[in-house]
Coordinates of C-alpha atoms and ligand atoms in Angstrom, one line a residue:
X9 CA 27.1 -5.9 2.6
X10 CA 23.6 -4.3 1.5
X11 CA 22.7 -0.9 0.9
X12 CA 21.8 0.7 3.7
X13 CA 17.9 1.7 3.5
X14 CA 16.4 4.4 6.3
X15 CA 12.5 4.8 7.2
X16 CA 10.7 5.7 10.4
X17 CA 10.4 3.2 12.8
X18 CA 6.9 3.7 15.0
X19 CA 8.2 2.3 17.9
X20 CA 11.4 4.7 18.6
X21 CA 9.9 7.3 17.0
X22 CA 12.5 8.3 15.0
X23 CA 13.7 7.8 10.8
X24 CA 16.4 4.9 11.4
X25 CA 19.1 3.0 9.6
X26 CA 17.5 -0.6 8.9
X27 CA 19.4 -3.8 10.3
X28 CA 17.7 -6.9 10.4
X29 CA 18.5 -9.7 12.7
X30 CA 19.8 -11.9 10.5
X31 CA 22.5 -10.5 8.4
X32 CA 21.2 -10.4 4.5
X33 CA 17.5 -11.9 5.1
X34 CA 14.3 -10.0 6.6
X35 CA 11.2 -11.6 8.3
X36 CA 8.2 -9.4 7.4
X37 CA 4.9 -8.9 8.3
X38 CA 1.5 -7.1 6.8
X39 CA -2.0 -7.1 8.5
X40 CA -3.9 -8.7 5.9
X41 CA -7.3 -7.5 5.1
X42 CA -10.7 -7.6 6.7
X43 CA -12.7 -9.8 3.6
X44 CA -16.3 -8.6 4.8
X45 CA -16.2 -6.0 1.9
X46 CA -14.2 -5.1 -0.9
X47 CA -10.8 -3.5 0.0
X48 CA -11.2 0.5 -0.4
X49 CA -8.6 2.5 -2.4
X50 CA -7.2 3.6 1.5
X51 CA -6.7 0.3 2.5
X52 CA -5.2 -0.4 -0.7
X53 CA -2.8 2.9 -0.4
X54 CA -1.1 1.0 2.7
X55 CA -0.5 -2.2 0.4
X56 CA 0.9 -0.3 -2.0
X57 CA 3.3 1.4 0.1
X58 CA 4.5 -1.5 1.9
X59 CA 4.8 -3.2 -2.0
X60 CA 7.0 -0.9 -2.4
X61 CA 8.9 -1.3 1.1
X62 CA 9.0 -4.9 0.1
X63 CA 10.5 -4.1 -3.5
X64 CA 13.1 -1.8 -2.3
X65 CA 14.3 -4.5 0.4
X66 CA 14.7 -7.1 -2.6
X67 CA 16.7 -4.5 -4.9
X68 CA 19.3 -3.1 -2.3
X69 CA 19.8 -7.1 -2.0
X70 CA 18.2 -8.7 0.3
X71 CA 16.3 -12.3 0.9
X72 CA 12.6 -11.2 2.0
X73 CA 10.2 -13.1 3.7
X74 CA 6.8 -11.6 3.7
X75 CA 3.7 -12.8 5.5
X76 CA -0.1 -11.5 5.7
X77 CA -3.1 -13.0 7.0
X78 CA -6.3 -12.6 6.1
X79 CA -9.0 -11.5 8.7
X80 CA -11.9 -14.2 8.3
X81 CA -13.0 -14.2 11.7
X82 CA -12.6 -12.3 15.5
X83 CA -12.9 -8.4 13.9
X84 CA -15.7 -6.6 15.6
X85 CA -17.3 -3.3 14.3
X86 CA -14.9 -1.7 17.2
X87 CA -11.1 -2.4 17.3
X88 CA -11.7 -2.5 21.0
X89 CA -13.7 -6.1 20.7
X90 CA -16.7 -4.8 20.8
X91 CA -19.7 -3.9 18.1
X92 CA -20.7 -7.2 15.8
X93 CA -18.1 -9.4 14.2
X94 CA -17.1 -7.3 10.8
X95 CA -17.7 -11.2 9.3
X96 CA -21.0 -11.7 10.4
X97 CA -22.1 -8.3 9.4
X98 CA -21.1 -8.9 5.8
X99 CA -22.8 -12.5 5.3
X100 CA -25.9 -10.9 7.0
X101 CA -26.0 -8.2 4.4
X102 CA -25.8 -10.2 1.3
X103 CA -27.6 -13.3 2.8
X104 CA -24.4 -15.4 2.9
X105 CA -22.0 -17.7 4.8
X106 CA -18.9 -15.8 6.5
X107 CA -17.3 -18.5 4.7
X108 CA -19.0 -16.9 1.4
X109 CA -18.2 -13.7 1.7
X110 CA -14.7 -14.7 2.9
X111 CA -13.7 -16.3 0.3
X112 CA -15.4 -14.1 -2.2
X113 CA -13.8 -10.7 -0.6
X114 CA -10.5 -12.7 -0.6
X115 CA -10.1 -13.2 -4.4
X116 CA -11.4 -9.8 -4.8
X117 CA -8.9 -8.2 -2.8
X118 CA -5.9 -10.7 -4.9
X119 CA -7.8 -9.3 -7.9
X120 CA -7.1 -5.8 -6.6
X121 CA -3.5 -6.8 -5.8
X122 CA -2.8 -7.8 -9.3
X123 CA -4.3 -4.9 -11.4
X124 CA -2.2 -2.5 -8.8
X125 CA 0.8 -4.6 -9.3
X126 CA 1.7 -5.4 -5.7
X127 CA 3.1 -8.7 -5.2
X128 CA 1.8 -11.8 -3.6
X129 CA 3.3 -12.0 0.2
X130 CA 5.2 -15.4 0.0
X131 CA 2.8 -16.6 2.9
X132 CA -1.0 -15.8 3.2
X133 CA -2.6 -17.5 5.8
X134 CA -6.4 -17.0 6.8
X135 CA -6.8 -16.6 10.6
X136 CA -9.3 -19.6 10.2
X137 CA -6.5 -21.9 9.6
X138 CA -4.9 -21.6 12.8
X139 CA -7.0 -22.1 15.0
X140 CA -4.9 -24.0 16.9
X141 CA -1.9 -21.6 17.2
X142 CA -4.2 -18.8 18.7
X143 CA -5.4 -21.3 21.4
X144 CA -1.9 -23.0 22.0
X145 CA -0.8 -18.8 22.7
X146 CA -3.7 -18.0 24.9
X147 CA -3.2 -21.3 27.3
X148 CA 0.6 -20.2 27.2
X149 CA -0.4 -16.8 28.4
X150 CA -2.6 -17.9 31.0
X151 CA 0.0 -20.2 32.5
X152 CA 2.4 -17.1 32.8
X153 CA -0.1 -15.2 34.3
X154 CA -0.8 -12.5 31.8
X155 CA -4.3 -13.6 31.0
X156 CA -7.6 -14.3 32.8
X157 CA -11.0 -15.8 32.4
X158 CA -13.9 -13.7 32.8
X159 CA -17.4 -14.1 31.9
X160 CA -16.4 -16.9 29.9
X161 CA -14.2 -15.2 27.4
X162 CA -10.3 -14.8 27.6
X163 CA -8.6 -11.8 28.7
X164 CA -5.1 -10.4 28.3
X165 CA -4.6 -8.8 31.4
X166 CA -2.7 -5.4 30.4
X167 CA -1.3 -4.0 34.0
X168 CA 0.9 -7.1 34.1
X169 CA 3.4 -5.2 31.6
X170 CA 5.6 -2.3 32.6
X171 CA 5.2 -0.3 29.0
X172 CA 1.8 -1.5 27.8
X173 CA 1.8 2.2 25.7
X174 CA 4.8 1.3 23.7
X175 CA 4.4 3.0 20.9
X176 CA 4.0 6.5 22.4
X177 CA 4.0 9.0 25.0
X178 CA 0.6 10.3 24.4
X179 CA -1.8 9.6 26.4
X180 CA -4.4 6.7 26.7
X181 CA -6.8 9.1 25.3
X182 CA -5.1 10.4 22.1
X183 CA -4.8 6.5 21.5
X184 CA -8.1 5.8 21.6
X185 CA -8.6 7.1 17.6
X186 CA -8.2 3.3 16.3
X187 CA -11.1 3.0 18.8
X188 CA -14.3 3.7 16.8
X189 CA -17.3 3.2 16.5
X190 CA -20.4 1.7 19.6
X191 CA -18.0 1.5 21.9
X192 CA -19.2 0.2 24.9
X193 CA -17.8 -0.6 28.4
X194 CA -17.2 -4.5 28.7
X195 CA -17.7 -4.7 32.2
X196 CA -15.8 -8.2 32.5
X197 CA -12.6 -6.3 31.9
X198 CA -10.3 -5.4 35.1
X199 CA -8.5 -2.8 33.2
X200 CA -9.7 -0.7 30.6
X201 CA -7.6 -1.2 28.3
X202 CA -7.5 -5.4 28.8
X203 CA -8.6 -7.0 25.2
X204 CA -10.2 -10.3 24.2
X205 CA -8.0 -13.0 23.3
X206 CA -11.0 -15.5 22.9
X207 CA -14.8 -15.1 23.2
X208 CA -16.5 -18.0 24.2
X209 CA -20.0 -15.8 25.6
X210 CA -20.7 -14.5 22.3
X211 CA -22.8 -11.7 22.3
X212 CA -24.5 -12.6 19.1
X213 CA -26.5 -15.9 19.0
X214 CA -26.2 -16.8 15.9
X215 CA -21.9 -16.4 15.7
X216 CA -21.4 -19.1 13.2
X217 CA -17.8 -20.0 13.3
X218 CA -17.0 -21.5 16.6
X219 CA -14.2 -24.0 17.6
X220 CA -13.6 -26.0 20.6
X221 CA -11.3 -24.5 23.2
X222 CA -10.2 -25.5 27.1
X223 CA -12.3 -22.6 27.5
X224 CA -15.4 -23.6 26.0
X225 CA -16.5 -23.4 22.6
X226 CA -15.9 -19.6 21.1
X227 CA -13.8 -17.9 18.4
X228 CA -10.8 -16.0 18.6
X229 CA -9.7 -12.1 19.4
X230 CA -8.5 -10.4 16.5
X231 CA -5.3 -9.1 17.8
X232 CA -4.2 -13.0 18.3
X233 CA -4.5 -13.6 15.0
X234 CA -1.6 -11.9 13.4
X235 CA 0.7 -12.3 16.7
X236 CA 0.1 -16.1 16.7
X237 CA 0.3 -15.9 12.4
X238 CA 3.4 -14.2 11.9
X239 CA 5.0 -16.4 14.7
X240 CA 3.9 -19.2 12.9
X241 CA 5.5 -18.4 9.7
X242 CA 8.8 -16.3 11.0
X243 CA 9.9 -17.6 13.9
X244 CA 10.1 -16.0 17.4
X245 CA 11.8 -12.6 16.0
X246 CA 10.4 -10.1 13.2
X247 CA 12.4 -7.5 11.8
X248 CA 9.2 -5.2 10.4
X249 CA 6.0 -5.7 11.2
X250 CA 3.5 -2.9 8.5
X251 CA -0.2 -1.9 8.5
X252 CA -2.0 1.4 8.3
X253 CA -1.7 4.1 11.1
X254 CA -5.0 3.2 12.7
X255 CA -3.4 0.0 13.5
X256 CA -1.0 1.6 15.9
X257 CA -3.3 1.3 18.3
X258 CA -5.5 -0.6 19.9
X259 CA -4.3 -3.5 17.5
X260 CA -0.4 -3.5 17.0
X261 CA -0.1 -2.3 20.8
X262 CA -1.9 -5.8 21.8
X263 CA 0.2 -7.4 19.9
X264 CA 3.2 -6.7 20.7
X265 CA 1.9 -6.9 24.6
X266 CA 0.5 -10.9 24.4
X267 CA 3.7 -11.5 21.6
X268 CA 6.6 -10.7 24.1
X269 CA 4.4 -12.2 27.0
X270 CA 4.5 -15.1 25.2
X271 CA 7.8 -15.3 23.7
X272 CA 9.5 -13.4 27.2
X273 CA 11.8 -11.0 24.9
X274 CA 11.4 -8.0 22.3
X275 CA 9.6 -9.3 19.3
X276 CA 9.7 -6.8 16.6
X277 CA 12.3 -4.5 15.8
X278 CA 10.9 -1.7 13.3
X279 CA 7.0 -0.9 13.0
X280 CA 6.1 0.8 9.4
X281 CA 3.1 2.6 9.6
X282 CA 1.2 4.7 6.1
X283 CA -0.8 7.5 6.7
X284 CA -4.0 7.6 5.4
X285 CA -6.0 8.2 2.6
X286 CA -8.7 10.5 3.3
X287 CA -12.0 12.4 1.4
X288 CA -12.8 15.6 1.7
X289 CA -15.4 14.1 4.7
X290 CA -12.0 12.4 6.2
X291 CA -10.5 9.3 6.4
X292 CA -11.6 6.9 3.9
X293 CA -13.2 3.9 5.5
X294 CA -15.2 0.6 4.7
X295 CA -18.1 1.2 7.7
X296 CA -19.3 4.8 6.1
X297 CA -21.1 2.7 3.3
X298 CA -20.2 4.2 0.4
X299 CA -16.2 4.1 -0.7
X300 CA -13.9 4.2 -3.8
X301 CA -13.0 0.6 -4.4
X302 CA -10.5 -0.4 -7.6
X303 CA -13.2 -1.7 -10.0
X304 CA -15.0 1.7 -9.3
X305 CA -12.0 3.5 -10.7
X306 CA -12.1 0.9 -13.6
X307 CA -15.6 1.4 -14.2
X308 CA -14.9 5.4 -14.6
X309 CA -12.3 4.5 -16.9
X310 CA -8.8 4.7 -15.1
X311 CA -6.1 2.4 -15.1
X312 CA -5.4 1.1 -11.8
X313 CA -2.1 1.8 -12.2
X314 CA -2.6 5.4 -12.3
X315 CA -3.7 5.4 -8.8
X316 CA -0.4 3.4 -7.6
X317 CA 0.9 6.3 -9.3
X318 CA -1.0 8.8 -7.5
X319 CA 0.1 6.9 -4.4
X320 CA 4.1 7.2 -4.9
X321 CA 3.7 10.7 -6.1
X322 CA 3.1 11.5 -2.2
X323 CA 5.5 10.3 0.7
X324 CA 3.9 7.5 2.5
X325 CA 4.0 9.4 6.3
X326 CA 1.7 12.0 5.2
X327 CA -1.9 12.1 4.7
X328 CA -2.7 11.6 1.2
X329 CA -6.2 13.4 0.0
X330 CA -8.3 11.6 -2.9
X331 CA -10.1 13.8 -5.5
X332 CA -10.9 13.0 -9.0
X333 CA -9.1 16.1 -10.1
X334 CA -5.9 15.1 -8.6
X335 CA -6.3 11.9 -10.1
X336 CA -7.3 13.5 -13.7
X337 CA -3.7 15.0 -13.5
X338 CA -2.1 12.0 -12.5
X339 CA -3.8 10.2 -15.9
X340 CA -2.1 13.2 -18.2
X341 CA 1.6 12.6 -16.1
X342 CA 1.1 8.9 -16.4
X343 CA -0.1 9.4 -20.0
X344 CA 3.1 11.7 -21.0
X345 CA 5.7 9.2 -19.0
X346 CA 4.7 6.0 -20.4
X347 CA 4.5 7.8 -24.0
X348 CA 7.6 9.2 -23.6
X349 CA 9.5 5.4 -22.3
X350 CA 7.8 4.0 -25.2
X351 CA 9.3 6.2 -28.1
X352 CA 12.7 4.9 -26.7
X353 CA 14.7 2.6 -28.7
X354 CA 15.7 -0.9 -27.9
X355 CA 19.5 0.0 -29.6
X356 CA 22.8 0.3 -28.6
X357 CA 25.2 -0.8 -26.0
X358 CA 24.6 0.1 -22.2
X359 CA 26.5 3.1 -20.8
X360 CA 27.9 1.2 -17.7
X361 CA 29.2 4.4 -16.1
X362 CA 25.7 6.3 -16.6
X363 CA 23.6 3.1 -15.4
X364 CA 25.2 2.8 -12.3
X365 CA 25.1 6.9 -11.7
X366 CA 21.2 6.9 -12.2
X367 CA 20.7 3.5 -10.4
X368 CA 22.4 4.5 -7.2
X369 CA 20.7 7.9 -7.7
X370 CA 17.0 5.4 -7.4
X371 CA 18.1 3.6 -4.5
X372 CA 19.4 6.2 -2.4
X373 CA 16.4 8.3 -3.0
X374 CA 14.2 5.0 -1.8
X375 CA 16.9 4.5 1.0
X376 CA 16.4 8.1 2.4
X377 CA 12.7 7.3 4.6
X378 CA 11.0 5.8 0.9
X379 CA 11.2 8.8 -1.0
X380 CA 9.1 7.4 -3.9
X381 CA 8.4 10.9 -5.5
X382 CA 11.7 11.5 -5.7
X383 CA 12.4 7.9 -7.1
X384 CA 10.0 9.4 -10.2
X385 CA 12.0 12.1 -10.8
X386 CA 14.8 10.4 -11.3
X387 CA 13.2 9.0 -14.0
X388 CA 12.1 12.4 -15.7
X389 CA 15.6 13.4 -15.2
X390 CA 17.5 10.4 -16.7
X391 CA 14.9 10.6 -19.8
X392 CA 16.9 14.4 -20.4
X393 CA 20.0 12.9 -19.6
X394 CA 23.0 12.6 -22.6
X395 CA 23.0 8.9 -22.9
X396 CA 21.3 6.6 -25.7
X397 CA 18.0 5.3 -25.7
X398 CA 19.2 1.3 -24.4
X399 CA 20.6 2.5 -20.8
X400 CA 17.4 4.7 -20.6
X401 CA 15.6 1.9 -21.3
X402 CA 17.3 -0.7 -19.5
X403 CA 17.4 1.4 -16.0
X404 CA 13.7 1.8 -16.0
X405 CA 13.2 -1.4 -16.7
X406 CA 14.5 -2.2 -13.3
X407 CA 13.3 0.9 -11.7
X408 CA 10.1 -0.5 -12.4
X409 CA 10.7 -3.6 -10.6
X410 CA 10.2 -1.5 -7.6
X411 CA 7.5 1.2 -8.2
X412 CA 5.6 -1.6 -10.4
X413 CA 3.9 1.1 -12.6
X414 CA 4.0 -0.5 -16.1
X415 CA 6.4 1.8 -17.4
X416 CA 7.9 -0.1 -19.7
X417 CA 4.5 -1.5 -21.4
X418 CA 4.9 0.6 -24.7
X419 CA 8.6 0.5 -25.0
X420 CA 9.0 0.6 -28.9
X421 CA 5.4 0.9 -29.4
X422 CA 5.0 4.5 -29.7
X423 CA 5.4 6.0 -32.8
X424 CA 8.7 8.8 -33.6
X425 CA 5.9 11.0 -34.7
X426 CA 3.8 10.6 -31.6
X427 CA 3.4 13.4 -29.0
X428 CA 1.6 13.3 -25.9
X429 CA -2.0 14.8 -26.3
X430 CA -1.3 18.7 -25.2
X431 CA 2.0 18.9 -27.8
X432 CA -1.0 17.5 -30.0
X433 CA -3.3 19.7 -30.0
X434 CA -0.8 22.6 -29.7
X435 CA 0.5 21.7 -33.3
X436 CA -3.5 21.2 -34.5
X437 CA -3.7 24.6 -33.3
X438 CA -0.8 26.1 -34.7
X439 CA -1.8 24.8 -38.2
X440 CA -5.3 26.2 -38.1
X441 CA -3.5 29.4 -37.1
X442 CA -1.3 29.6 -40.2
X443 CA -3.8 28.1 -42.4
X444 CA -6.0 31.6 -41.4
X445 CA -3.1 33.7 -42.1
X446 CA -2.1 32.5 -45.6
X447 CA -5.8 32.6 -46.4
X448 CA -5.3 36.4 -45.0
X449 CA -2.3 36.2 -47.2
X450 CA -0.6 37.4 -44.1
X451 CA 3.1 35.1 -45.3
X452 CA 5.0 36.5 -42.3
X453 CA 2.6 35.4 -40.2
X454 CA 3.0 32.0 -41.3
X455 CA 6.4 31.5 -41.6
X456 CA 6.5 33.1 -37.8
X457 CA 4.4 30.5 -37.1
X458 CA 6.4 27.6 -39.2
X459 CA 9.7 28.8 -37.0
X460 CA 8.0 28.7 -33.8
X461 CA 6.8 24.8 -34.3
X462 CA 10.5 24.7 -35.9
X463 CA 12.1 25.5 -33.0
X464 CA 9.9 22.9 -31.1
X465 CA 11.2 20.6 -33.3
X466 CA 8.3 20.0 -35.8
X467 CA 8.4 20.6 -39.2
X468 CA 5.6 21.8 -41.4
X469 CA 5.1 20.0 -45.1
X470 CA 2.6 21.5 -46.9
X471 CA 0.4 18.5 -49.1
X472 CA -2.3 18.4 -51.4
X473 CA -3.8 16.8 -48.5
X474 CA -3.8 19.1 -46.2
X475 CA -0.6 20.6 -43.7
X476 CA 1.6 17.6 -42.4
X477 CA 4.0 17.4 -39.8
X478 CA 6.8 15.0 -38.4
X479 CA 9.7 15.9 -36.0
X480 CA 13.0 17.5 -36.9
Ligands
AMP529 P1 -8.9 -3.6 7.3 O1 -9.3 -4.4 6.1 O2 -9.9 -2.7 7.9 O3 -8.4 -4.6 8.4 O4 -7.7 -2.7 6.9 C1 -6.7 -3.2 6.0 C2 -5.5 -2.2 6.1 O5 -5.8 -0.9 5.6 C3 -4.9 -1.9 7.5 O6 -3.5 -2.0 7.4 C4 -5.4 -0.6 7.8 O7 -4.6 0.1 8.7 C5 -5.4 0.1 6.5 N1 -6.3 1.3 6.3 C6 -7.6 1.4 6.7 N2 -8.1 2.6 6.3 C7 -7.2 3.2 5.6 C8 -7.1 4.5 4.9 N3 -8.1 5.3 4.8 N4 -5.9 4.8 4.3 C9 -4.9 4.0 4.3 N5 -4.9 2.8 5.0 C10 -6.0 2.4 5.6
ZN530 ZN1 -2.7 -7.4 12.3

């Protein structure tokens, strides 16, 4: 028997108790990137949180199977298949192949991965490789009558289903947000909301990956991909399928429409959507031109991993806004946390009783709907607790197998004497202040000011040198 974990699930609306389908093993699934450009710090804000969906799963216990794709092909400008192919529109800018920028985009995403520590899905799959799923899924669809041919490109043919609008009551209008961007009627369509499942009349002449099809030669619809994908790799039912909330809809709505046409019975169980990170001018996104990307915040001089940080600091259903003072902070926290792990020593014997109080503490804070801020806490907490430094020690160790924020790096590094930098300059201060009033020959001054660093637990030791200190 696992833990029991909790989070929201899109689809009924509502923060529910998890069970998988198959009793100790879950079948996941992530909507990979778009590689036309480099991943921006929004998109990277989802990975992160469903890292640390992932992580949780694995320490309550169970067997995870994760799967992404990665978009190479069949993403126009519009979610709603229209606009140019996202692809195309990157190789045309930097005067490459889509196959160029796709690769290139890809490594620099896995680059991104690894300096924000989220792990490697067990299956990554470009869309280009399976070609022949996405077409063996369409002819199936078109045999049962949920798709059609019309001027030359394959359509799913939306009025067939009872609840096309699974994921909500709203109405079609409030759902057409994920729609952005030239939208323009595709006259070819019988129902408005009908998508692509594969162009053959491509509206750009020189579209350069094409394959053959029993429809002529074309490319695929996007939403197709990570239906025919995650099929592929986990069988005919999912227990979560993740991605960012603008994937709600058009694009996780198609696919759960052409998935359960095609399969003929519920596909996925739980839908885990992150909010998003916004600007002060909105939602952070690739097509405005200019965005944060990782190496940016590198180049500025953060650590990557202070911006996970900054991400689990906030609960992954709200909104999250970016600013470069928020982020300052988050460098001094980060800074004062990973000092304070590392002046803890690697001695003594576990408490068993105190690591299994603060570990259950961790997971049910995760457990409750991914409270990840809370999951921090814990850890300022435990670092007050009465217990030695080796079950402090050894618990975040495996906290940290979950939030993945290096907090363990400079275990036994720091120094006994070393403080984080505000205790620092408080204590510079202080001495400067007592120097004054001895030079003043003000004494009770100075030994008012001795007892007050005293009682911090620094003690003053007057050298030729100069005023020392070290801690009590
Ligand atoms: P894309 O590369 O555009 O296909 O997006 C990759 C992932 O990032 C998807 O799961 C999107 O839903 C998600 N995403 C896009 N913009 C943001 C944002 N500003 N904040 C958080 N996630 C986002
Ligand atoms: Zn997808």
């Amino acid at each position: 028997m696992k833990n029991i974990i909790n989070f929201y699930n899109t689809l009924t609306r509502k923060v529910e108790n998890f069970v998988p389908n198959t009793d100790g093993k879950v079948n996941m699934y992530t909507c990979g990137p778009t590689v036309y450009h480099f991943a921006h710090i929004g998109n990277l804000r989802s990975y992160i949180m469903e890292d640390v969906l992932e992580k949780t799963l694995r320490y309550v216990g169970y067997d995870v199977k994760r799967v992404m794709n990665i978009t190479d092909v069949g993403h126009l400008s519009s979610d709603a298949d229209t606009g140019e192919d996202k692809m195309l529109k990157g190789a045309k800018r930097e005067h490459k192949t889509v196959m160029e920028i796709a690769k290139f985009y890809t490594d620099a995403f896995f680059s991104d991965m690894e300096k924000l520590n989220i792990k490697m899905p067990d299956v990554v799959e470009p869309a280009t490789n399976c070609i022949d799923e996405f077409i063996n899924m369409v002819s199936v669809l078109l045999e049962k009558g949920y798709a059609y041919i019309a001027g030359e490109n394959v359509y799913f043919d939306t009025s067939k289903l009872q609840d096309y609008y699974v994921f909500s009551s709203q109405s079609e209008k409030e759902l057409m947000v994920g729609v952005r961007e030239d939208v323009e009627e595709d006259t070819n369509k019988k129902n408005k909301s009908d998508f692509v499942l594969w162009f053959t009349k491509s509206k750009f002449e020189n579209q350069e990956l094409k394959w053959d099809s029993p429809w002529g030669v074309g490319y695929p619809g996007w939403h197709i991909e990570c239906s025919a994908i995650s099929i592929k790799h986990l069988g005919e039912y999912m227990d979560i399928h993740c991605g960012g909330v603008d994937n709600i809809f058009p694009h996780h709505t198609n696919e759960i429409a052409q998935s359960e046409a095609f399969l003929g019975h519920k596909w996925c169980n739980y839908w885990f959507h992150v909010h998003h990170l916004n600007d002060k001018e909105g939602k952070m996104s690739k097509s405005k031109g200019e965005f944060l990307t990782v190496s940016l915040l590198e180049e500025k001089g953060y650590n990557p991993l202070v911006y996970r940080m900054f991400c689990l600091q906030s609960h992954y259903r709200k909104p999250l806004e970016f600013s470069f003072e928020v982020l300052d902070n988050m460098v001094n926290s980060y800074d004062k946390l990973t000092k304070a792990i590392g002046r803890l020593k690697d001695e003594g014997k576990i408490d068993i009783d105190v690591f299994n109080e603060y570990r259950e503490k961790f997971e049910q804070a995760l457990a409750n709907d991914l409270n990840t801020s809370m999951s921090i806490t814990i850890i300022y907490d435990l670092l007050k607790a009465d217990t030695n430094d080796k079950t402090k020690l050894e618990l975040i160790k495996s906290f940290d197998y979950v939030l993945s924020l290096g907090l363990t790096e400079l275990a036994g590094k720091e120094e006994e004497n070393s403080v984080d930098d505000e205790l620092q300059a408080y204590i510079e201060a202080k001495i400067e202040e007592r120097k004054a009033a001895k030079k003043e020959k003000d004494f009770a001054k100075a030994d008012a000011i001795r007892n007050e660093l005293m009682e911090k637990g620094i003690v003053l030791e007057d050298t030729r040198e100069g005023t020392k200190w070290k801690r009590a």
